[in-house]
Short mmCIF file of C-alpha atoms in Angstrom, two decimals:
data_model
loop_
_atom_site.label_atom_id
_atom_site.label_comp_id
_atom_site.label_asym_id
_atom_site.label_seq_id
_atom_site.Cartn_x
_atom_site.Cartn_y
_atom_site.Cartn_z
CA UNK A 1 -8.04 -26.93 -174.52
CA UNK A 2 -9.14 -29.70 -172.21
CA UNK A 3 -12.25 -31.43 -173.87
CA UNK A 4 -15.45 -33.38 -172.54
CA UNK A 5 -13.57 -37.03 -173.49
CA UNK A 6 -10.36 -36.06 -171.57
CA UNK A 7 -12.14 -35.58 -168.34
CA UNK A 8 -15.08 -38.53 -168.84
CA UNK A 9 -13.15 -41.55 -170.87
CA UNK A 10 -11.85 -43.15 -167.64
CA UNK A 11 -15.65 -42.64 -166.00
CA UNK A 12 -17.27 -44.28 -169.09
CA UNK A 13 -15.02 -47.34 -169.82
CA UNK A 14 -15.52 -48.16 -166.36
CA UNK A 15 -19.33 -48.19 -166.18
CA UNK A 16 -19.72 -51.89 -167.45
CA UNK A 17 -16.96 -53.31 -164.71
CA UNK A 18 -19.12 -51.49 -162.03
CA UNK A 19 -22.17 -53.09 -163.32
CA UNK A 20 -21.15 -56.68 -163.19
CA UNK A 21 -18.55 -56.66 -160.02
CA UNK A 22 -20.15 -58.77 -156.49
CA UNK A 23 -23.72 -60.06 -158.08
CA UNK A 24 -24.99 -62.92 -156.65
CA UNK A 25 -24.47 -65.40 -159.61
CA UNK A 26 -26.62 -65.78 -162.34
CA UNK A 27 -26.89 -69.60 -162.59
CA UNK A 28 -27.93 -69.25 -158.96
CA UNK A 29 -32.09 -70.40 -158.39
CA UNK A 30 -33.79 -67.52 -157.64
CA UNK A 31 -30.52 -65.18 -157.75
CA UNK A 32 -31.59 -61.72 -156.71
CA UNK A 33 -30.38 -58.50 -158.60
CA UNK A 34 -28.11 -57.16 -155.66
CA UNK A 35 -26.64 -58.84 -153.51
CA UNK A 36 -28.07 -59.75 -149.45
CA UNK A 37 -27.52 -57.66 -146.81
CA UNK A 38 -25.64 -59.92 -143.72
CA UNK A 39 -25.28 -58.67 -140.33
CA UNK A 40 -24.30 -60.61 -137.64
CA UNK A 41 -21.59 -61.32 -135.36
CA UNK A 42 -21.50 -65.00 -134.70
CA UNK A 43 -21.05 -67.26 -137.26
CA UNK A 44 -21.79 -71.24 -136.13
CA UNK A 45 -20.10 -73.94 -137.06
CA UNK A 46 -21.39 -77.46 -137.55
CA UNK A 47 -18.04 -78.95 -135.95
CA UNK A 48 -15.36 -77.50 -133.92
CA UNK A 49 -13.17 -78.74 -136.96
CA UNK A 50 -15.36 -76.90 -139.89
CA UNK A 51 -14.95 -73.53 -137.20
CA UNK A 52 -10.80 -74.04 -136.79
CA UNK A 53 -10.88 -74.47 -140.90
CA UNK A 54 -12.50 -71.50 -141.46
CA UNK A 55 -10.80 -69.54 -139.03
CA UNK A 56 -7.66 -70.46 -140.98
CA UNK A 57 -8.72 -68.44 -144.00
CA UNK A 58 -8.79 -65.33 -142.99
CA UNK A 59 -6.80 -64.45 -146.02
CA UNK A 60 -9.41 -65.05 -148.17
CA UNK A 61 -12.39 -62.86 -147.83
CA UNK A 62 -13.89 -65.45 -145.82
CA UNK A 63 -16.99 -65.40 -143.34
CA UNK A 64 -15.16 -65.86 -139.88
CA UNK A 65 -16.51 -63.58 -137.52
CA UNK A 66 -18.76 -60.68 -137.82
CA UNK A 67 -15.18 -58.42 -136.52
CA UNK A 68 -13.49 -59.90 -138.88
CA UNK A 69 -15.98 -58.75 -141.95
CA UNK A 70 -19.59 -60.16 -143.31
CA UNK A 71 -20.26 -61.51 -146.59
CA UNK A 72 -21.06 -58.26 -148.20
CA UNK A 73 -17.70 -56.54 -146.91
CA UNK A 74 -15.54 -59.22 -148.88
CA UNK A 75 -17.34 -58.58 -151.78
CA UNK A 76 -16.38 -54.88 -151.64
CA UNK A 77 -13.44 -55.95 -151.21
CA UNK A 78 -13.09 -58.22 -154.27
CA UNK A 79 -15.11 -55.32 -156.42
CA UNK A 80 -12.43 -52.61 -154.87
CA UNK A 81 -9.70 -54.97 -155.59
CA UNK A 82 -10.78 -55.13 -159.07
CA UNK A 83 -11.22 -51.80 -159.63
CA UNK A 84 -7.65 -50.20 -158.63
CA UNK A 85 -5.99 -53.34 -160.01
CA UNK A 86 -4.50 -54.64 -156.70
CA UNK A 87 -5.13 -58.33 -155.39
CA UNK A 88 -6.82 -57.57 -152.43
CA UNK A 89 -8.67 -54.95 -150.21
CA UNK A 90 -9.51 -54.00 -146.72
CA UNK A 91 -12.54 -51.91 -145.85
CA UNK A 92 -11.78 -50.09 -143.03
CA UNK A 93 -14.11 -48.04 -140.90
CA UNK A 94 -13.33 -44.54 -142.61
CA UNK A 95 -11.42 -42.90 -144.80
CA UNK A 96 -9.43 -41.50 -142.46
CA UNK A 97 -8.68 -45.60 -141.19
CA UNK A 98 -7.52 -45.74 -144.14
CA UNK A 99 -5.16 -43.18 -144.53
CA UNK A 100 -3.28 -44.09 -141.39
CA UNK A 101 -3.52 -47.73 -141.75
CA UNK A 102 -0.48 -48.25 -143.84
CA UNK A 103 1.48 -46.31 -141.37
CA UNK A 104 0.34 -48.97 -138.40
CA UNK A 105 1.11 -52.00 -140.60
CA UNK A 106 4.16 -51.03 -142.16
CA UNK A 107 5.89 -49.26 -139.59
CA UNK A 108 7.87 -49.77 -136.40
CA UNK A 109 9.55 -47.51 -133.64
CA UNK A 110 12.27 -45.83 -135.10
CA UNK A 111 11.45 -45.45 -138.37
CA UNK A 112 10.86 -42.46 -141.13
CA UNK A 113 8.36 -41.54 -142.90
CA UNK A 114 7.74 -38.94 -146.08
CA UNK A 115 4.92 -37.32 -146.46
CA UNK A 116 3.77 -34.13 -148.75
CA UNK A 117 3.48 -30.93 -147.75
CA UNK A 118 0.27 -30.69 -149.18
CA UNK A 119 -1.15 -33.51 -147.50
CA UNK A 120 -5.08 -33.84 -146.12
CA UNK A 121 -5.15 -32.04 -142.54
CA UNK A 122 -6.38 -35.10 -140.11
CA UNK A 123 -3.36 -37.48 -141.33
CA UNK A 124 -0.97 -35.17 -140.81
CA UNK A 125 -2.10 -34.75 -137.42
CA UNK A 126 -1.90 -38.52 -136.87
CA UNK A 127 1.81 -38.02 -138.06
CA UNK A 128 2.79 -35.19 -135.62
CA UNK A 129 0.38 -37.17 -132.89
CA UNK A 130 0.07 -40.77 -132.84
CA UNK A 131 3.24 -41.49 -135.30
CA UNK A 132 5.26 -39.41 -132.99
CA UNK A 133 4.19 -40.93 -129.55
CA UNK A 134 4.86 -44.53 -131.08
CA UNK A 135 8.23 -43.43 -132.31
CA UNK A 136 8.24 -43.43 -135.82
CA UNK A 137 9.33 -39.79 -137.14
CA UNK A 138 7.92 -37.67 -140.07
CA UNK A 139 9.40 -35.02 -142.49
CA UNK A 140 7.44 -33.59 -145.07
CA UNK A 141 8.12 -32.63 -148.38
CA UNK A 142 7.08 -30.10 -151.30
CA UNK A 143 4.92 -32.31 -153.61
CA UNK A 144 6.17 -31.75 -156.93
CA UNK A 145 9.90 -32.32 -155.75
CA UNK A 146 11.75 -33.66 -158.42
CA UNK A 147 14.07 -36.36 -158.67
CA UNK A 148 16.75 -34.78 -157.51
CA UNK A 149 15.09 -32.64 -154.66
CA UNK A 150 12.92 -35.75 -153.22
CA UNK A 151 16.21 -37.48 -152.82
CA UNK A 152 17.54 -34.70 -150.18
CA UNK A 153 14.52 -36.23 -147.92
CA UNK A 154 15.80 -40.10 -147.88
CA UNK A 155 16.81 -41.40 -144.45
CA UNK A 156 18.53 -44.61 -144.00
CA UNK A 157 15.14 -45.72 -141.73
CA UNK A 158 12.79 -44.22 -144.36
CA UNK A 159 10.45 -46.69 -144.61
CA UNK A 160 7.43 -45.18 -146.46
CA UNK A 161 6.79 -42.42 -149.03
CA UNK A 162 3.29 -41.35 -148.74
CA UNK A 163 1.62 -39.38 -151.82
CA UNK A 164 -1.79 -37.91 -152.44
CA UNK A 165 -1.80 -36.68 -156.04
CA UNK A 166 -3.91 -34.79 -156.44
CA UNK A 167 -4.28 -32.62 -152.75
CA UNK A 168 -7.71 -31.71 -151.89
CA UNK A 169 -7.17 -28.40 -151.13
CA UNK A 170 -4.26 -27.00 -153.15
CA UNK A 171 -4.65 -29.99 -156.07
CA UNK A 172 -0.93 -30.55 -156.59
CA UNK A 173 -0.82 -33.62 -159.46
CA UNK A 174 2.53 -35.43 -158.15
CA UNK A 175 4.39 -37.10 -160.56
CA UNK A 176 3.96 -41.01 -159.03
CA UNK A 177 6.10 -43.12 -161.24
CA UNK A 178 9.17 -40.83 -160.56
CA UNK A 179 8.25 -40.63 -156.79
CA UNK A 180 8.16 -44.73 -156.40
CA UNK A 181 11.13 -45.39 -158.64
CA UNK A 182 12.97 -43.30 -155.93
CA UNK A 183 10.82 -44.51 -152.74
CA UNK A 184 12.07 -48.30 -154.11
CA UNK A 185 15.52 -47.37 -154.67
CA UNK A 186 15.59 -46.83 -151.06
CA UNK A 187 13.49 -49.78 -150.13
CA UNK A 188 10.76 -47.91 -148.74
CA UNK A 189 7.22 -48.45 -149.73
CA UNK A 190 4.89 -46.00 -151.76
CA UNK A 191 1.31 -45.07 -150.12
CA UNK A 192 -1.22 -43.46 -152.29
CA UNK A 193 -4.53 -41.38 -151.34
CA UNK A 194 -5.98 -42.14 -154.29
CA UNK A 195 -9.59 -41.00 -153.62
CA UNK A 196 -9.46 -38.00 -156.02
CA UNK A 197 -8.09 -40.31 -158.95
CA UNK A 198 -10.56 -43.62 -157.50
CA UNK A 199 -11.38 -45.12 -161.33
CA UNK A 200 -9.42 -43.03 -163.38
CA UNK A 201 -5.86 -43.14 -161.95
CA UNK A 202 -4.47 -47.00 -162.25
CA UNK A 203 -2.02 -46.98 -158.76
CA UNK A 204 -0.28 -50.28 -159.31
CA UNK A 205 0.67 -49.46 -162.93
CA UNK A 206 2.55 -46.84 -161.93
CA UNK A 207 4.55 -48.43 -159.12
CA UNK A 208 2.50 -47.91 -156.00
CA UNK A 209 2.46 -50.46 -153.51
CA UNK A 210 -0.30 -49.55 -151.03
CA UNK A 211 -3.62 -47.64 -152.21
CA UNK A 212 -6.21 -45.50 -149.90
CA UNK A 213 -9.85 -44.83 -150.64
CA UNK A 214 -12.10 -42.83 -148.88
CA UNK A 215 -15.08 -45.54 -150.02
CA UNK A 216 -17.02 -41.95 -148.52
CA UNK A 217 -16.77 -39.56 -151.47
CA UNK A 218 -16.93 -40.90 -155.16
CA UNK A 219 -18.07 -44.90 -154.60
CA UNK A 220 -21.19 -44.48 -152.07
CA UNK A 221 -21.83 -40.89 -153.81
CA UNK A 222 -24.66 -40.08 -151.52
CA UNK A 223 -23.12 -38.77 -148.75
CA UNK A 224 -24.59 -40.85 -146.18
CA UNK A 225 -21.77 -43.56 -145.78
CA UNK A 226 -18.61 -43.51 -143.83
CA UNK A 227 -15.91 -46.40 -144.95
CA UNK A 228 -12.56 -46.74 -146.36
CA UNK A 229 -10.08 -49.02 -148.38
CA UNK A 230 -6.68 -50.36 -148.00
CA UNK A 231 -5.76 -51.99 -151.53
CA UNK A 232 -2.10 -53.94 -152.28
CA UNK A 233 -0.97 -55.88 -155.10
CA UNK A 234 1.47 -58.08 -153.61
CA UNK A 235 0.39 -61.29 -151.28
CA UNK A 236 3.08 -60.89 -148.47
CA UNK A 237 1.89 -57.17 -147.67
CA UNK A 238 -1.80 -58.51 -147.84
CA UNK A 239 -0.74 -60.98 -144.76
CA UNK A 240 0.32 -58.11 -142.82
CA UNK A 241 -1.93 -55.28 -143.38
CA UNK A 242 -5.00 -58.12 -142.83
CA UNK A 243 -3.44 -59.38 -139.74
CA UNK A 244 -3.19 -55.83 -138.24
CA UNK A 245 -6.70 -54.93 -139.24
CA UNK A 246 -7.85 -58.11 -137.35
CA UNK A 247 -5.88 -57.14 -134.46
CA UNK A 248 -6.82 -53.23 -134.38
CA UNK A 249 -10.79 -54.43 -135.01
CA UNK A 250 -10.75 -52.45 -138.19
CA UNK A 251 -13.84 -53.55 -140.32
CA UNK A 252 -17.21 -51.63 -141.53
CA UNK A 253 -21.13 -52.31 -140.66
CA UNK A 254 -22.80 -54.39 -142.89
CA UNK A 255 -25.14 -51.69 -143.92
CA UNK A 256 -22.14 -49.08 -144.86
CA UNK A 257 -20.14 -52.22 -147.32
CA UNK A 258 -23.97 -52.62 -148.93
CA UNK A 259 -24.76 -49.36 -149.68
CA UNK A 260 -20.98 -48.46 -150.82
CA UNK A 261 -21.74 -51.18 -153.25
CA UNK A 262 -25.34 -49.52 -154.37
CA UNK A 263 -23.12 -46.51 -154.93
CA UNK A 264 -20.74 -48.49 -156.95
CA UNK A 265 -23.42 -49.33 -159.52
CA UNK A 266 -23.48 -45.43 -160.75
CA UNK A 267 -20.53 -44.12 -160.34
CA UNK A 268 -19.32 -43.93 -163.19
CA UNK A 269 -22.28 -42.37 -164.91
CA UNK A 270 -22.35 -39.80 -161.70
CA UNK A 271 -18.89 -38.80 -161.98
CA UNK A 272 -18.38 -38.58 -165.93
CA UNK A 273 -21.93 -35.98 -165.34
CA UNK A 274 -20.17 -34.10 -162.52
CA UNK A 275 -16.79 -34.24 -164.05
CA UNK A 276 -18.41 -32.16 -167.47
CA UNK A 277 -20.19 -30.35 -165.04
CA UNK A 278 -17.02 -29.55 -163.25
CA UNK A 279 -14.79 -28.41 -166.23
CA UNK A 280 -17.60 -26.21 -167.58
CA UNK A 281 -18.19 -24.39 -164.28
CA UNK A 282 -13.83 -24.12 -163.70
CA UNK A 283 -13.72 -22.59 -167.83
CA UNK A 284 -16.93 -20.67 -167.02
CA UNK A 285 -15.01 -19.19 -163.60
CA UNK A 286 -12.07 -18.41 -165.15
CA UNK A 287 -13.78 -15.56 -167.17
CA UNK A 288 -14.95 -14.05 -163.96
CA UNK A 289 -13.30 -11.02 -163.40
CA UNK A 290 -13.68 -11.83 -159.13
CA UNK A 291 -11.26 -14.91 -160.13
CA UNK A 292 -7.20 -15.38 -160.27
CA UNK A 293 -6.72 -18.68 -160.82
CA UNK A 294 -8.79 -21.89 -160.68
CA UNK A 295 -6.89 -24.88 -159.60
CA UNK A 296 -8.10 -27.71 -161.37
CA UNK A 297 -6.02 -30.35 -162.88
CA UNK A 298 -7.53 -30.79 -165.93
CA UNK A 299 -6.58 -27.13 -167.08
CA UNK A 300 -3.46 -26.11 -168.19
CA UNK A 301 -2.83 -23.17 -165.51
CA UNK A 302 -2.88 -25.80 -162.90
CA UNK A 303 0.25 -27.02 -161.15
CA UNK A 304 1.00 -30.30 -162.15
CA UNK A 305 -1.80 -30.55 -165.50
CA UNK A 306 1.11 -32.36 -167.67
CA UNK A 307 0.82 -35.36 -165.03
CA UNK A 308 -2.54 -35.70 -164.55
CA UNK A 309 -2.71 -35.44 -168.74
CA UNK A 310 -0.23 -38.31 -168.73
CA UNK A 311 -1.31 -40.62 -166.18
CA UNK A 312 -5.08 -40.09 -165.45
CA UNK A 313 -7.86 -40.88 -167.85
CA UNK A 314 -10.45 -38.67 -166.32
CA UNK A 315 -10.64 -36.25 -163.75
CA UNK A 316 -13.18 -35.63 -160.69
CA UNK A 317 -15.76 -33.24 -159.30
CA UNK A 318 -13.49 -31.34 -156.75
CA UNK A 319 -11.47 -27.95 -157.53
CA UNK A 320 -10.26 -25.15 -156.16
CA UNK A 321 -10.95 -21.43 -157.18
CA UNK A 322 -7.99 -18.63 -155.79
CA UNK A 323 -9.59 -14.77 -156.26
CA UNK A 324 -8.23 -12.07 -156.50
CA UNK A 325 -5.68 -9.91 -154.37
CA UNK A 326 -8.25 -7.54 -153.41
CA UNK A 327 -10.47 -9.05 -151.69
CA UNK A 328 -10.47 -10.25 -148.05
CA UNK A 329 -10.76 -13.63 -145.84
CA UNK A 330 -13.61 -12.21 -144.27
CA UNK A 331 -15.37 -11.24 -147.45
CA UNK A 332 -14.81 -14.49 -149.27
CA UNK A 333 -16.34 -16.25 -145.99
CA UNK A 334 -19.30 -13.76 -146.73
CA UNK A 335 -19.84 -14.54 -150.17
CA UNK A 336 -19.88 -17.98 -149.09
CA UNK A 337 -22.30 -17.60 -146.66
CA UNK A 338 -24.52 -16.22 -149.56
CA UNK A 339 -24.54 -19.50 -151.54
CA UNK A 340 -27.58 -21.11 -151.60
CA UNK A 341 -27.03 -24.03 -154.03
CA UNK A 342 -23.78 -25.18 -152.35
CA UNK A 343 -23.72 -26.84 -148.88
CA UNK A 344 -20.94 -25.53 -146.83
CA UNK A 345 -19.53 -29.08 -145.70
CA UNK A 346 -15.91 -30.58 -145.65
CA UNK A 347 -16.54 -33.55 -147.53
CA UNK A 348 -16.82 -34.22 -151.11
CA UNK A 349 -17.94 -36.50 -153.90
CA UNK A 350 -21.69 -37.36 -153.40
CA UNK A 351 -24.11 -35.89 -155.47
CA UNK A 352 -24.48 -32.59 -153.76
CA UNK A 353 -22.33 -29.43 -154.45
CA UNK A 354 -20.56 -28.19 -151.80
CA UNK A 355 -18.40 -25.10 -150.80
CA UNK A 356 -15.02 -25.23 -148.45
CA UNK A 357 -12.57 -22.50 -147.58
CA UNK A 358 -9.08 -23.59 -148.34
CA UNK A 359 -7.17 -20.54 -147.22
CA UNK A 360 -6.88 -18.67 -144.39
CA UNK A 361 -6.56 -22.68 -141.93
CA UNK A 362 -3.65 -24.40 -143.84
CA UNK A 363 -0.38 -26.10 -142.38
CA UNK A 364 2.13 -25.71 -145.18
CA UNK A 365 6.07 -25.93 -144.72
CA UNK A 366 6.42 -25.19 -148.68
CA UNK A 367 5.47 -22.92 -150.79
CA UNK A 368 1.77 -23.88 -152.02
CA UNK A 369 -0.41 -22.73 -155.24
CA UNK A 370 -2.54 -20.31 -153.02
CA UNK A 371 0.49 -18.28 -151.17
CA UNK A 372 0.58 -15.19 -151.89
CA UNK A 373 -2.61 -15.11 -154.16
CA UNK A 374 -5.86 -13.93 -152.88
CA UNK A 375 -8.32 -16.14 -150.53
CA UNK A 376 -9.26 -19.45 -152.11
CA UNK A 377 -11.94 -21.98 -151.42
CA UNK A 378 -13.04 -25.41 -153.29
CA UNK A 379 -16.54 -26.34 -154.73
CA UNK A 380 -17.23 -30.24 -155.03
CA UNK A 381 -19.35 -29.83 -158.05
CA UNK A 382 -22.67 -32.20 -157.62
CA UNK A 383 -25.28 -33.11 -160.04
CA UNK A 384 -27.22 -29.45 -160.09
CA UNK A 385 -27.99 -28.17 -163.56
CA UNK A 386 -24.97 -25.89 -164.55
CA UNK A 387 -26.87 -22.54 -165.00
CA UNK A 388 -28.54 -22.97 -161.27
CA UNK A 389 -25.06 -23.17 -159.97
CA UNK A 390 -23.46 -20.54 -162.19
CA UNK A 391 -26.48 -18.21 -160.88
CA UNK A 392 -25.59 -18.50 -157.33
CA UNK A 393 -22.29 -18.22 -157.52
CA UNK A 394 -22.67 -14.77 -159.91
CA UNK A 395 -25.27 -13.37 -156.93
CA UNK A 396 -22.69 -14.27 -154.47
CA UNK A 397 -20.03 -12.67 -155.86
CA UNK A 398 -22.16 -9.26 -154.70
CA UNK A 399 -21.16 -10.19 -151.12
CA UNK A 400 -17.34 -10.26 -151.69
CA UNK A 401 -15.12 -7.52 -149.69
#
């Protein structure tokens, strides 16, 4: 049985780190609490010389040019950094930036990429989009291929492997270390979406090279920002993913990289609260009688739960719940239009619970958890109390057809 401490340890060693990361100094005069809130696009100079100096940094978190990122951005950057235990970060504009990023860095006309079936909607339209118009092609895979199947996808131009372990709508745990011993062997490079494992899934340790955050969901936590983050842990794919993110403009406002950072400061107390609250409503749903199967990584039933026991140290506030045979699309939309504690909104994370169909709109080229099962949806379990939610979703249960 999954316990409290398997889904909160990672969330509760990490609450002094998020404390302490981008203060303003201590020995500093005056020092305030939180950092100051820059915005600006010009930065002068007092000498044509100082300006060319500084312009040569650009490596370095530096204040060069408002485009280029403000003081408080490179902080987030450092604390990100820290956090998924990479050397350096780029906060992008979205999460979404973030995801596609990689692909504009690292890859030329020509190439291949790998990405999994199960893979969030919008970047695999900017695969069969963008990716194609610009040459590079893209074949996708089932996402808990093993060794020997994942190797039937290599192409001698495959140049990345892209993961997201676990998906967001179907929660597939991939098995990383396997997928980037393979990725390597062919000399391509391994991109994670690591939002749903942000702070309790360490991506370099287990042979990643490039890490996405949607700096959206679990870091701001209030569902009022819109930024994302490019990490790496080597120096020579720092140079190019920061030289293309000067060239492409890619940055976020002042006001966004501050309040991520706000965020920051409680995150890990939010999310080890909404992760209990998560596995108690999942174990509470599974006794429904309305319910098949709840896809949620910290419970056995769920594809891939060996994984995430082996290589996470905590899990998150998003799930998905399959019901049974019997009932209709249209009658699960109903019952969702019943809910009154959960939002019906496509983002997760913040402190809010939320509601999201997950059948019924899916591009899958693989088999996937929900086929042939009954209509599914995910809740991004918030900060609520428990019974209130339980409550609603027992009355709304009356509207299901």
């Amino acid at each position: 049985m999954t316990s409290y401490s398997n889904v909160t340890r990672g969330w509760n060693k990490l609450s002094s780190t998020l404390v302490r990361q981008a203060r303003p100094s201590a020995q500093a005069e005056g020092a305030s609490v939180n950092l100051p809130l820059t915005r600006g696009s010009t930065v002068l100079f007092p000498t044509l010389e100082d300006m060319n100096t500084q312009g040569r940094r650009r490596y370095e978190h530096e204040y060069i040019y408002g485009a280029m990122g403000t003081p408080v951005q490179h902080e987030l950057e450092k604390a990100i950094a820290t956090l998924e235990g990479g050397s350096d970060c780029q906060i992008v504009s979205s999460g979404l930036a973030a995801c596609t990023m990689p692909f504009l860095a690292f890859m030329q006309a020509g190439e291949h990429c790998l990405i999994p079936d199960s893979v969030y909607g919008p970047t695999r339209r900017f695969a069969e989009n963008t990716l194609k118009r610009f040459g590079v092609s893209t074949t996708y895979y089932p996402p808990q291929a093993s060794a020997e199947e994942i190797e039937k996808f290599f192409q001698p131009n495959t140049r990345i492997l892209f993961t997201e372990s676990p998906g967001s709508h179907t929660f597939e745990v991939q098995d990383i270390p396997m997928l980037a011993a393979c990725a390597h062997a062919h000399n391509a490079l391994v991109v994670l979406d690591n939002t749903w494992g942000f702070g309790i899934f360490a991506p370099f340790e287990h042979g990643v090279d490039i890490s996405i955050q949607a700096l959206t969901k679990y870091p701001s936590g209030h569902s009022d920002v819109i930024a994302g983050a490019v990490t790496v842990n080597q120096k020579h794919h720092w140079k190019t993913l920061r030289d293309t993110a000067i060239e492409m403009g890619q940055l976020a406002g002042a006001d966004d990289c501050w309040l991520t950072l706000r965020g920051l400061r409680t995150m890990g107390v939010r999310l080890a609260h909404q992760a209990r609250s998560a596995l108690d409503i999942a174990l509470w749903l599974q006794e429904q009688p309305q319910v098949a199967t709840i896809l949620h990584p910290a419970l056995p039933s769920c594809p891939g739960h060996a994984l995430w026991a082996r290589d996470f140290t905590g899990a998150g506030s998003l799930f998905g719940v399959v019901l049974q045979k019997e009932y209709s699309q249209a009658g699960m939309e109903n019952m969702i239009n019943h809910l009154q504690c959960f939002g019906i909104g496509a983002s997760w994370g913040g402190y809010e619970s939320l509601v999201l169909p997950t059948s019924g709109g899916l591009t899958r080229n693989f088999t996937a958890p929900i086929d042939g099962a009954g209509p599914s949806f995910r809740l991004q379990i918030g900060l609520e109390n428990i019974e209130d939610l339980q409550a609603d979703l027992l009355q709304a249960f009356q509207y299901l057809q």
